[in-house]
C-alpha cells in the first residue's frame, strides 16, 4: 500500500503526476502594497509644495535685500537688483560728471541684463504642464550659487574691503547673480511673484487693501517685502560692522532654498509621479 501511494505521487513516462486536490494554501505576499492614489492626496501634496514655494520666495527676497545693501554700501554705491534705482543714479552721475558712479551703475545694469538672459536660458519659460517647482529652477539657482561663491571668494581675498577693479568685479558678479534669480523666478508663472523688483509688489498690496481685499489676500506679498527689508538690514549691518561675515547672508539664504528644493520639494514631486 505504501509503495502504491509513493508510485501514485511520482510522475513516470506513462503516468501523469497527481495534482494536489482540495483548496490551495494561501500564500501571503511579502511585496509592499502600492499606495492607492486619490485626487485628494495629489491636491494636498501640491498645496504643500505651493506653501514651500511661498516660503522659499521670502528667503530669496532676503538674499536680494542683503545683496543690494552690500552692493550699495561696499561696492561703489550701486544696486545689484534695483535697476530703477540704478537708472536714476546713472542719470545723476551723468548730470554731475561722476565718472566712478556712472561706471558702477552702468556695469550693474549691463550685468543684470546678462544675468537675466542667462537665467532664462537655464530655467526656461512657464509651461502649462509645469510642476509647482520645475527642476530647471533649481538648476538655475545652483548657477546663481556658483556666481555668489566666486564673489565671496573675491570678497574674502580682499580682506572684506574691496576697492578699485576688484570692487567693480564683485559688483558685476552680484548683479549677474540677482539677474539670474530675477528671471528664474519667472519660470513659476505666478503673476506678481518676484524676489527682486518689489515696487510693483508694494503697489499691488496697497491697491488690493484699498479696494477692500483682506490682509490674508496679500500676506505672501507682505512677507516678501519684509524679507527684503530684513535681508537689507542684516546685510547692511554686517557690511559695516562685520564685513567678513557679510557674504554668508547671501550664501546661507540661497543655500537654504537649494537644500529645501532638493530635500523636500523634489521628493514630494517624485512621490506624486510614482503613485499616479
Short mmCIF file of C-alpha atoms in Angstrom, two decimals, residues 75-175:
data_model
loop_
_atom_site.label_atom_id
_atom_site.label_comp_id
_atom_site.label_asym_id
_atom_site.label_seq_id
_atom_site.Cartn_x
_atom_site.Cartn_y
_atom_site.Cartn_z
CA UNK A 75 30.74 98.02 -3.86
CA UNK A 76 30.64 101.52 -5.27
CA UNK A 77 27.19 102.84 -4.38
CA UNK A 78 25.22 100.85 -6.96
CA UNK A 79 22.37 98.39 -6.55
CA UNK A 80 22.51 94.84 -7.83
CA UNK A 81 18.82 94.19 -8.46
CA UNK A 82 17.01 97.54 -8.20
CA UNK A 83 17.58 98.62 -11.77
CA UNK A 84 15.15 101.53 -11.49
CA UNK A 85 17.36 102.98 -8.77
CA UNK A 86 20.47 102.35 -10.85
CA UNK A 87 18.98 104.15 -13.82
CA UNK A 88 18.26 107.15 -11.61
CA UNK A 89 21.80 107.01 -10.21
CA UNK A 90 23.20 106.77 -13.74
CA UNK A 91 21.30 109.92 -14.67
CA UNK A 92 22.58 111.68 -11.54
CA UNK A 93 26.12 110.58 -12.34
CA UNK A 94 25.81 111.92 -15.87
CA UNK A 95 24.46 115.24 -14.63
CA UNK A 96 27.19 115.60 -12.02
CA UNK A 97 30.00 114.22 -14.17
CA UNK A 98 30.63 111.48 -11.59
CA UNK A 99 32.57 109.00 -13.69
CA UNK A 100 33.02 106.35 -10.99
CA UNK A 101 29.32 106.21 -10.16
CA UNK A 102 28.44 106.11 -13.85
CA UNK A 103 30.78 103.16 -14.42
CA UNK A 104 29.44 101.22 -11.43
CA UNK A 105 25.76 101.78 -12.16
CA UNK A 106 26.22 101.19 -15.88
CA UNK A 107 28.11 97.95 -15.23
CA UNK A 108 25.46 96.80 -12.76
CA UNK A 109 22.67 97.42 -15.28
CA UNK A 110 24.51 95.66 -18.10
CA UNK A 111 25.42 92.63 -16.00
CA UNK A 112 21.95 92.36 -14.51
CA UNK A 113 20.64 92.11 -18.08
CA UNK A 114 23.27 89.44 -18.79
CA UNK A 115 22.19 87.52 -15.70
CA UNK A 116 18.52 87.72 -16.69
CA UNK A 117 19.36 86.31 -20.10
CA UNK A 118 21.42 83.51 -18.58
CA UNK A 119 18.70 82.68 -16.06
CA UNK A 120 16.08 82.47 -18.79
CA UNK A 121 18.29 80.19 -20.86
CA UNK A 122 18.70 77.80 -17.92
CA UNK A 123 15.29 77.98 -16.24
CA UNK A 124 13.20 78.46 -19.36
CA UNK A 125 9.74 80.00 -19.50
CA UNK A 126 6.46 78.83 -17.92
CA UNK A 127 4.69 75.83 -19.47
CA UNK A 128 1.14 74.58 -18.96
CA UNK A 129 2.34 71.22 -17.60
CA UNK A 130 4.90 72.66 -15.18
CA UNK A 131 5.07 71.24 -11.65
CA UNK A 132 4.91 73.61 -8.70
CA UNK A 133 8.71 73.82 -8.63
CA UNK A 134 10.25 72.94 -12.02
CA UNK A 135 13.66 71.21 -11.78
CA UNK A 136 15.12 73.86 -14.10
CA UNK A 137 14.54 76.44 -11.36
CA UNK A 138 16.82 74.50 -9.03
CA UNK A 139 19.50 74.26 -11.72
CA UNK A 140 19.39 78.00 -12.39
CA UNK A 141 19.58 78.85 -8.69
CA UNK A 142 22.55 76.49 -8.38
CA UNK A 143 24.32 78.53 -11.08
CA UNK A 144 23.50 81.66 -9.09
CA UNK A 145 25.12 79.96 -6.11
CA UNK A 146 28.30 79.39 -8.10
CA UNK A 147 28.42 83.07 -9.08
CA UNK A 148 27.87 84.18 -5.48
CA UNK A 149 30.52 81.72 -4.37
CA UNK A 150 33.04 83.33 -6.72
CA UNK A 151 32.06 86.75 -5.37
CA UNK A 152 32.50 85.56 -1.77
CA UNK A 153 36.00 84.25 -2.51
CA UNK A 154 36.98 87.59 -4.03
CA UNK A 155 35.46 89.44 -1.07
CA UNK A 156 37.47 87.44 1.45
CA UNK A 157 40.68 87.64 -0.59
CA UNK A 158 40.38 91.43 -0.43
CA UNK A 159 40.21 91.31 3.35
CA UNK A 160 36.48 92.18 3.17
CA UNK A 161 37.36 95.68 1.95
CA UNK A 162 37.41 95.51 -1.88
CA UNK A 163 38.47 98.53 -3.88
CA UNK A 164 39.38 99.53 -7.41
CA UNK A 165 38.88 96.98 -10.16
CA UNK A 166 38.15 94.17 -7.71
CA UNK A 167 35.31 96.19 -6.23
CA UNK A 168 33.79 96.62 -9.69
CA UNK A 169 34.25 92.91 -10.44
CA UNK A 170 32.44 91.89 -7.26
CA UNK A 171 29.59 94.28 -8.06
CA UNK A 172 29.33 92.74 -11.51
CA UNK A 173 29.16 89.21 -10.06
CA UNK A 174 26.40 90.21 -7.66
CA UNK A 175 24.42 91.85 -10.46
#
